[in-house]
Coordinates of C-alpha atoms in Angstrom, one line a residue:
M10 CA -21.1 32.1 6.0
S11 CA -18.7 34.8 7.1
H12 CA -16.1 34.1 4.5
K13 CA -18.2 32.9 1.6
R14 CA -16.8 33.9 -1.7
I15 CA -18.8 35.3 -4.6
P16 CA -18.9 32.8 -7.4
K17 CA -17.1 33.9 -10.6
R18 CA -20.4 34.2 -12.5
K19 CA -21.8 36.5 -9.8
A20 CA -18.7 38.6 -9.7
A21 CA -18.9 39.1 -13.4
I22 CA -22.5 40.2 -13.1
A23 CA -21.7 42.6 -10.3
A24 CA -18.9 44.1 -12.3
G25 CA -21.2 44.6 -15.2
G26 CA -23.3 47.1 -13.4
V27 CA -26.8 47.6 -14.8
V28 CA -27.8 44.8 -17.1
A29 CA -30.7 44.1 -19.4
L30 CA -33.4 42.1 -17.7
G31 CA -34.8 39.0 -19.3
A32 CA -37.4 38.3 -16.6
A33 CA -41.0 39.4 -16.2
A34 CA -40.4 43.0 -17.3
M35 CA -37.7 44.6 -19.3
L36 CA -36.0 47.8 -18.1
L37 CA -36.9 50.6 -20.4
P38 CA -34.0 52.4 -22.3
N39 CA -32.6 55.4 -20.6
A40 CA -34.4 58.6 -21.5
N41 CA -32.5 61.3 -23.4
A42 CA -29.9 63.1 -21.3
S43 CA -30.7 66.5 -20.0
Q44 CA -30.4 69.2 -22.6
D45 CA -28.5 71.9 -20.8
G46 CA -27.8 73.9 -23.9
A47 CA -31.3 75.0 -24.6
A48 CA -31.4 78.4 -26.2
D49 CA -34.4 79.6 -24.1
D50 CA -34.2 79.2 -20.4
A51 CA -38.0 79.1 -20.3
T52 CA -38.2 76.1 -22.6
P53 CA -39.0 72.9 -20.7
R54 CA -36.0 70.7 -20.5
T55 CA -35.9 67.1 -21.7
L56 CA -35.0 65.0 -18.6
K57 CA -34.3 61.5 -17.5
A58 CA -36.5 60.5 -14.6
T59 CA -33.6 60.7 -12.2
D60 CA -32.8 64.3 -13.3
A61 CA -36.5 65.2 -13.0
S62 CA -36.5 63.9 -9.5
D63 CA -33.4 66.0 -8.6
L64 CA -35.0 69.1 -10.2
A65 CA -38.2 68.5 -8.3
A66 CA -36.3 68.3 -5.0
R67 CA -34.4 71.5 -5.8
L68 CA -37.6 73.4 -6.7
A69 CA -39.4 72.1 -3.6
A70 CA -36.5 73.3 -1.4
S71 CA -36.4 76.7 -3.0
L72 CA -40.1 77.4 -3.5
G73 CA -41.6 75.4 -0.7
D74 CA -45.3 75.3 -0.4
A75 CA -45.7 77.7 -3.3
L76 CA -45.5 74.6 -5.4
A77 CA -48.5 72.3 -5.2
G78 CA -46.7 69.1 -6.2
S79 CA -44.9 67.9 -9.3
Y80 CA -44.8 64.8 -11.5
Y81 CA -42.8 63.3 -14.4
D82 CA -44.4 63.3 -17.8
S83 CA -42.6 60.2 -19.2
A84 CA -44.1 60.7 -22.7
R85 CA -42.6 64.2 -23.0
Q86 CA -39.7 63.5 -20.6
Q87 CA -40.4 66.6 -18.7
L88 CA -41.0 67.6 -15.1
V89 CA -44.4 69.2 -14.6
V90 CA -44.9 71.4 -11.5
N91 CA -48.2 72.6 -10.1
V92 CA -48.5 76.3 -9.2
V93 CA -51.6 77.9 -7.7
S94 CA -53.0 80.5 -10.1
G95 CA -51.7 84.0 -9.6
D96 CA -48.2 83.3 -8.4
D97 CA -46.3 84.6 -11.3
N98 CA -43.0 84.8 -9.5
V99 CA -43.1 81.1 -8.8
V100 CA -44.1 80.3 -12.4
A101 CA -41.1 82.3 -13.7
Q102 CA -38.6 80.5 -11.4
A103 CA -40.0 77.1 -12.2
K104 CA -39.9 77.8 -16.0
K105 CA -36.3 79.2 -15.7
A106 CA -35.2 76.0 -14.0
G107 CA -36.6 74.0 -17.0
A108 CA -39.9 72.7 -15.7
T109 CA -43.2 72.7 -17.3
V110 CA -45.7 74.8 -15.2
R111 CA -49.3 73.9 -14.8
R112 CA -51.7 76.2 -12.9
V113 CA -54.0 74.5 -10.4
D114 CA -56.6 75.4 -7.9
N115 CA -55.5 73.5 -4.7
S116 CA -52.4 74.6 -2.8
T117 CA -50.1 72.4 -0.9
A118 CA -51.5 73.8 2.4
E119 CA -55.1 73.0 1.3
L120 CA -54.2 69.5 0.2
K121 CA -52.4 68.9 3.6
S122 CA -55.4 70.2 5.4
A123 CA -57.6 67.7 3.6
A124 CA -55.3 64.9 4.6
R125 CA -55.5 66.0 8.2
T126 CA -59.3 65.9 8.0
L127 CA -59.1 62.4 6.7
K128 CA -56.8 61.4 9.5
A129 CA -59.1 62.9 12.2
R130 CA -62.4 61.5 10.8
A131 CA -61.6 58.5 8.7
T132 CA -58.7 56.5 10.1
I133 CA -60.4 53.2 9.2
P134 CA -58.7 49.9 8.6
G135 CA -58.5 49.2 4.9
T136 CA -58.2 52.8 3.8
S137 CA -55.4 55.0 2.4
W138 CA -54.9 58.4 0.9
A139 CA -52.2 60.3 -1.0
V140 CA -51.9 63.5 -3.0
D141 CA -52.0 62.9 -6.7
P142 CA -50.3 65.9 -8.3
R143 CA -51.6 64.9 -11.7
T144 CA -55.2 65.5 -10.6
N145 CA -54.2 68.1 -7.9
K146 CA -56.5 66.1 -5.5
V147 CA -56.2 63.8 -2.6
V148 CA -57.1 60.3 -3.8
V149 CA -58.7 58.2 -1.1
T150 CA -58.9 54.4 -1.5
A151 CA -60.9 51.8 0.4
D152 CA -60.3 48.1 0.2
S153 CA -63.0 45.4 0.1
T154 CA -63.3 45.3 3.9
V155 CA -64.7 48.9 4.1
T156 CA -68.4 48.4 4.1
G157 CA -71.6 49.4 5.9
A158 CA -71.2 52.2 8.5
R159 CA -67.4 52.4 7.8
W160 CA -68.0 53.1 4.1
D161 CA -70.7 55.6 4.9
R162 CA -68.3 57.4 7.3
L163 CA -65.5 57.5 4.7
Q164 CA -67.7 58.6 1.9
S165 CA -69.3 61.4 3.9
T166 CA -65.8 62.6 5.0
V167 CA -64.5 62.7 1.4
Q168 CA -67.7 64.4 0.2
S169 CA -67.3 67.1 2.9
L170 CA -63.9 68.0 1.3
G171 CA -65.5 68.7 -2.0
S172 CA -65.2 67.0 -5.4
G173 CA -62.5 69.4 -6.4
M174 CA -60.3 68.4 -3.5
A175 CA -60.7 64.7 -3.0
T176 CA -61.9 61.6 -4.8
L177 CA -62.8 58.2 -3.5
K178 CA -62.3 54.8 -5.1
K179 CA -62.6 51.1 -4.3
S180 CA -59.6 48.7 -4.4
V181 CA -59.6 45.0 -5.1
G182 CA -58.5 42.8 -2.3
T183 CA -57.5 43.8 1.2
F184 CA -54.7 46.2 2.4
K185 CA -52.2 44.1 4.3
T186 CA -48.5 43.7 4.9
F187 CA -47.5 41.1 2.5
V188 CA -46.1 37.9 4.1
S189 CA -44.0 34.8 3.4
G190 CA -41.7 34.9 0.4
G191 CA -38.6 33.6 -1.2
D192 CA -35.0 34.5 -0.7
A193 CA -36.1 34.4 2.8
I194 CA -34.9 35.2 6.2
F195 CA -36.5 33.4 9.1
A196 CA -37.2 34.0 12.7
Q197 CA -39.0 32.2 15.5
A198 CA -41.8 34.1 17.2
Q199 CA -44.8 33.3 19.3
G200 CA -47.1 31.2 17.2
G201 CA -44.4 29.7 14.9
T202 CA -42.0 30.7 12.2
V203 CA -42.0 34.2 10.8
R204 CA -40.6 34.7 7.3
C205 CA -39.5 37.9 5.7
S206 CA -36.8 38.9 3.2
L207 CA -33.9 41.2 3.0
G208 CA -34.1 44.6 1.2
F209 CA -30.9 46.5 0.5
N210 CA -27.5 45.9 2.0
V211 CA -26.2 48.9 3.9
T212 CA -23.4 49.9 6.2
A213 CA -24.5 50.8 9.7
S214 CA -23.2 54.0 11.4
D215 CA -20.6 52.0 13.2
G216 CA -19.2 50.6 10.0
S217 CA -20.7 47.1 10.3
P218 CA -22.5 45.3 7.5
A219 CA -26.3 45.4 7.8
F220 CA -29.4 45.3 5.7
L221 CA -32.8 47.1 5.6
T222 CA -36.0 45.3 5.7
A223 CA -39.6 46.0 6.6
G224 CA -40.3 47.4 10.0
H225 CA -43.0 44.9 10.8
C226 CA -40.4 42.1 10.4
G227 CA -38.1 43.7 12.9
V228 CA -40.9 44.2 15.4
A229 CA -42.0 40.6 15.1
A230 CA -38.7 39.0 15.9
K231 CA -35.2 40.0 17.0
Q232 CA -32.9 37.4 15.4
W233 CA -33.0 36.2 11.8
A234 CA -31.6 33.2 10.0
D235 CA -31.1 32.5 6.3
S236 CA -32.8 29.1 6.4
Q237 CA -35.9 27.9 8.2
N238 CA -34.1 25.8 10.7
G239 CA -30.8 27.5 10.5
Q240 CA -28.9 29.4 13.2
P241 CA -29.4 33.2 13.4
I242 CA -27.0 35.2 11.3
A243 CA -28.4 38.8 11.9
T244 CA -29.9 40.7 14.8
V245 CA -32.4 43.6 14.6
D246 CA -30.7 46.9 15.6
Q247 CA -33.6 49.3 15.0
A248 CA -37.2 48.7 14.0
T249 CA -40.1 51.0 13.4
F250 CA -43.7 50.0 12.8
P251 CA -46.4 51.3 12.7
G252 CA -45.8 55.0 11.9
N253 CA -43.0 54.0 9.5
D254 CA -42.1 50.6 8.1
F255 CA -38.3 49.9 8.2
S256 CA -35.8 47.9 10.2
L257 CA -32.0 48.0 10.3
V258 CA -30.7 44.5 10.9
K259 CA -26.9 43.9 11.6
Y260 CA -25.1 40.8 10.5
D261 CA -23.7 39.0 13.5
D262 CA -20.4 38.3 11.7
P263 CA -18.7 41.6 11.0
N264 CA -16.8 40.0 8.1
T265 CA -20.0 39.2 6.2
R266 CA -19.9 40.2 2.5
A267 CA -22.8 42.4 1.6
P268 CA -22.8 43.4 -2.1
S269 CA -24.8 46.2 -3.6
D270 CA -27.1 44.8 -6.2
V271 CA -30.5 43.4 -6.9
N272 CA -30.8 39.9 -8.3
V273 CA -33.5 40.0 -11.0
G274 CA -33.4 36.4 -11.9
N275 CA -31.9 34.4 -14.7
G276 CA -28.4 35.1 -13.5
Q277 CA -28.8 38.8 -13.9
A278 CA -28.3 41.6 -11.4
V279 CA -28.7 45.4 -11.3
Q280 CA -26.1 47.2 -9.3
I281 CA -27.4 49.7 -6.8
T282 CA -25.4 52.9 -6.6
R283 CA -27.4 55.4 -4.5
A284 CA -30.6 56.1 -2.7
A285 CA -33.2 57.9 -4.8
D286 CA -36.4 59.8 -4.0
A287 CA -39.5 58.7 -5.9
T288 CA -41.2 61.0 -8.4
V289 CA -44.8 60.7 -9.4
G290 CA -45.0 59.5 -13.0
E291 CA -41.6 57.8 -13.1
T292 CA -41.2 54.1 -14.0
V293 CA -40.0 51.9 -11.2
F294 CA -39.2 48.2 -10.8
R295 CA -40.0 45.8 -8.0
M296 CA -38.4 42.5 -7.4
G297 CA -40.2 40.0 -5.3
S298 CA -39.9 36.4 -4.5
T299 CA -43.5 35.4 -5.2
T300 CA -44.1 37.2 -8.5
G301 CA -40.6 38.1 -9.6
L302 CA -39.9 41.2 -11.5
H303 CA -42.6 43.8 -12.3
N304 CA -42.6 47.4 -13.3
G305 CA -45.1 50.2 -13.0
T306 CA -45.5 53.8 -12.2
V307 CA -45.3 55.9 -9.0
T308 CA -48.8 57.3 -8.5
G309 CA -48.5 59.1 -5.2
L310 CA -46.1 60.3 -2.4
D311 CA -46.5 60.8 1.3
A312 CA -49.3 58.2 1.3
T313 CA -51.0 57.2 4.5
V314 CA -52.2 53.5 4.8
N315 CA -54.4 52.2 7.6
F316 CA -53.7 48.4 8.0
Q317 CA -55.8 46.2 10.1
S318 CA -53.7 45.6 13.3
E319 CA -52.1 42.2 13.4
T320 CA -52.2 42.2 17.2
D321 CA -55.5 44.0 18.0
P322 CA -58.7 42.9 16.2
N323 CA -60.1 46.3 16.8
G324 CA -56.9 48.3 16.1
V325 CA -55.4 50.1 13.2
D326 CA -51.7 50.1 12.2
T327 CA -51.2 53.4 10.4
V328 CA -48.1 54.0 8.3
N329 CA -47.3 57.4 6.9
G330 CA -45.0 58.8 4.3
L331 CA -45.2 55.9 1.9
I332 CA -44.7 55.8 -1.9
Q333 CA -47.8 54.6 -3.7
T334 CA -47.5 52.7 -7.0
N335 CA -49.5 50.6 -9.4
V336 CA -46.8 47.9 -9.4
C337 CA -48.5 44.7 -8.6
A338 CA -47.5 42.5 -5.6
E339 CA -48.6 39.5 -3.8
P340 CA -48.0 37.7 -0.5
G341 CA -44.3 36.9 -0.4
D342 CA -43.2 40.1 -2.1
S343 CA -43.3 42.3 1.0
G344 CA -40.2 44.2 1.7
G345 CA -38.7 43.5 -1.7
S346 CA -36.7 46.1 -3.5
L347 CA -38.2 49.0 -5.4
F348 CA -35.6 50.5 -7.7
T349 CA -34.9 52.5 -10.8
Q350 CA -33.3 51.3 -14.0
D351 CA -30.1 53.2 -13.4
G352 CA -29.5 51.8 -9.9
G353 CA -31.4 53.9 -7.5
A354 CA -32.7 52.3 -4.3
V355 CA -36.2 53.8 -3.9
G356 CA -38.2 51.7 -1.5
L357 CA -39.0 48.6 0.6
T358 CA -42.4 46.9 -0.1
S359 CA -44.6 47.6 2.9
G360 CA -48.0 46.3 1.8
G361 CA -51.0 46.8 -0.5
S362 CA -54.0 45.2 -2.0
G363 CA -54.8 43.1 -5.1
D364 CA -52.5 40.8 -6.9
C365 CA -50.6 40.5 -10.2
T366 CA -53.8 39.2 -12.0
Q367 CA -56.3 41.9 -11.1
G368 CA -53.8 44.6 -10.2
G369 CA -54.1 46.9 -7.2
E370 CA -52.1 49.4 -5.1
T371 CA -48.7 48.7 -3.5
F372 CA -47.0 50.9 -0.9
F373 CA -43.3 51.3 -0.2
Q374 CA -41.3 52.7 2.6
P375 CA -38.9 55.3 1.1
V376 CA -35.3 54.1 1.4
T377 CA -34.1 57.7 1.9
A378 CA -36.2 58.1 5.0
A379 CA -35.0 54.7 6.4
L380 CA -31.4 55.7 5.9
Q381 CA -31.8 59.0 7.5
A382 CA -33.6 57.5 10.5
T383 CA -31.1 54.7 11.1
G384 CA -27.9 56.5 10.3
A385 CA -27.0 53.8 7.8
T386 CA -25.5 54.4 4.4
L387 CA -25.8 52.5 1.1
G388 CA -22.9 50.2 0.4
A389 CA -21.3 47.1 1.7
G390 CA -19.8 46.9 5.2
N391 CA -16.1 46.4 5.8
G392 CA -15.2 46.9 2.1
N393 CA -16.2 43.3 1.4
G394 CA -19.1 44.0 -1.0
A395 CA -19.3 45.4 -4.4
G396 CA -19.9 49.0 -5.3
D397 CA -21.0 52.0 -3.1
G398 CA -24.7 51.4 -3.1
A399 CA -26.9 49.2 -1.1
G400 CA -27.8 46.0 -2.8
Q401 CA -30.7 43.7 -2.4
Q402 CA -30.1 40.0 -2.8
G403 CA -33.1 39.7 -5.0
A404 CA -35.6 37.0 -5.1
G405 CA -35.7 35.0 -8.2
D406 CA -33.2 32.4 -9.1
Q407 CA -32.4 30.8 -5.8
G408 CA -35.4 28.6 -5.3
A409 CA -36.5 30.3 -2.1
G410 CA -39.8 30.9 -3.8
A411 CA -40.5 27.3 -3.0
Q412 CA -41.5 28.6 0.4
G413 CA -43.9 31.2 -0.8
G414 CA -47.5 30.9 -0.7
G415 CA -50.7 32.1 0.7
D416 CA -51.9 35.0 2.7
Q417 CA -50.2 34.3 6.0
Q418 CA -50.3 36.3 9.1
A419 CA -47.4 37.2 11.3
G420 CA -46.6 34.7 13.9
G421 CA -48.1 31.9 11.9
D422 CA -46.4 29.1 10.0
Q423 CA -45.2 31.0 7.0
S424 CA -42.9 28.4 5.5
G425 CA -45.4 27.6 2.7
A426 CA -45.2 24.8 0.3
G427 CA -45.7 26.1 -3.2
S428 CA -43.4 26.0 -6.2
P429 CA -41.1 28.8 -7.1
T430 CA -42.9 31.5 -9.1
A431 CA -40.2 34.1 -9.4
P432 CA -38.2 34.2 -12.6
G433 CA -35.3 31.9 -11.9
D434 CA -32.3 30.0 -12.9
P435 CA -33.2 26.3 -13.3
S436 CA -30.5 25.6 -10.7
G437 CA -32.4 27.5 -8.1
T438 CA -34.9 24.9 -7.2
G439 CA -33.2 24.1 -3.8
D440 CA -34.8 23.4 -0.5
G441 CA -36.3 26.8 0.0
S442 CA -33.3 28.2 1.7
G443 CA -32.3 30.0 -1.4
A444 CA -29.0 28.0 -1.4
A445 CA -29.0 26.8 -4.9
D446 CA -25.4 27.2 -6.1
G447 CA -24.8 29.1 -9.2
S448 CA -27.9 31.2 -9.0
G449 CA -25.9 34.3 -9.3
M450 CA -26.8 35.5 -5.9
A451 CA -26.3 32.6 -3.6
D452 CA -22.8 32.3 -2.1
G453 CA -21.3 35.6 -1.0
S454 CA -24.6 37.5 -1.3
G455 CA -24.2 38.8 2.2
M456 CA -27.0 36.5 3.4
A457 CA -25.1 33.3 3.0
D458 CA -26.9 31.2 0.5
G459 CA -29.6 33.5 -0.7
S460 CA -31.6 35.0 2.1
G461 CA -31.9 38.0 0.0
T462 CA -34.8 40.3 -0.8
A463 CA -36.7 42.3 1.8
Q464 CA -40.2 41.2 2.4
G465 CA -42.4 42.4 5.2
H466 CA -43.9 39.7 7.2

């Protein structure tokens, strides 16, 4: 696989950069460009989501905890920042920068204090919490397993924070790290075959080609193959789970090609050019091997999720600092790419609840945090890949979805048996290895025959 060449059709796609998507969701048109020539500095600027994210980061750096969060108003194409009543200096600075200012009651310090209380009193499997800047509250979510005494404990903790500080809601399904998937990578672990998927191709700090995937995959197994019975092609270099949920996996062959794009099915790809921080309210896209392409909205940042431990029936695997969205996902989508229309790599699917029929919550490991922790950079190793951003060899048209299926636990037989459900090229019906030729992401994808998108196991 080390010297596989990118098919001409794939090369043409990569060269085209961002393309229109004809799969499960269409990428929305770019918002209007920033209006730098506004006559009044205090007039809110019209911003693309990317520019709003950049502005939010700059204001957070300069104003710190004086801000109580921010979000993107996609209807008005404006950044809205929360400021605690009475801080006129902060209001003036935020307005001058071009943001819309909203006065709120709860400060950042108070919201963080509420989160610490939840951590101390209500770290219960099947729960999560995140600050929602649109309501200026901590939103606490309980899945269907939180009942009886555990529900009473959670409810009383939320009530103790006050109705103006926190709200509690029930979620469909069960919080779990999504398993199985298409465009798969495989490993042998105690109990059977573990299957995950690749996230974004990166360059490791030593210059070698590598990829990011979910941390619970890297913890479960050390060596990964691109087919169920194939020889290992990549080895885990770093893995973190719980706490965070990311792994850096290095290709064993330093000449591996690792292009920087997301395959979105039907022979189309979106080139990834940079890492991007999420902004509440912005539209994001998730590619997964089970359910294909879906879009939705970022609903919370710095979320805490308490998964039931996969190794200890009485334990909790807590993951912090996640992106919360309403983008649906199902088993097999774990670790898949979360990205923006204009090529920003945002997150790796960690887990969630619900499905793409009823909806639910899905949580993502921020790519920026994973890159910082591992020392990796977006882009292909050894100059063999395309572009300067990390690419995900997306799920979709390689037939690896044939291995998807059910709610499978780590260490179990996750090879599945279902039919492909991701949007796909008819040629991608293969044997589940994702090796269907001409899928637009198979040969030369950096995973040798389509091992592509990251899915947590």
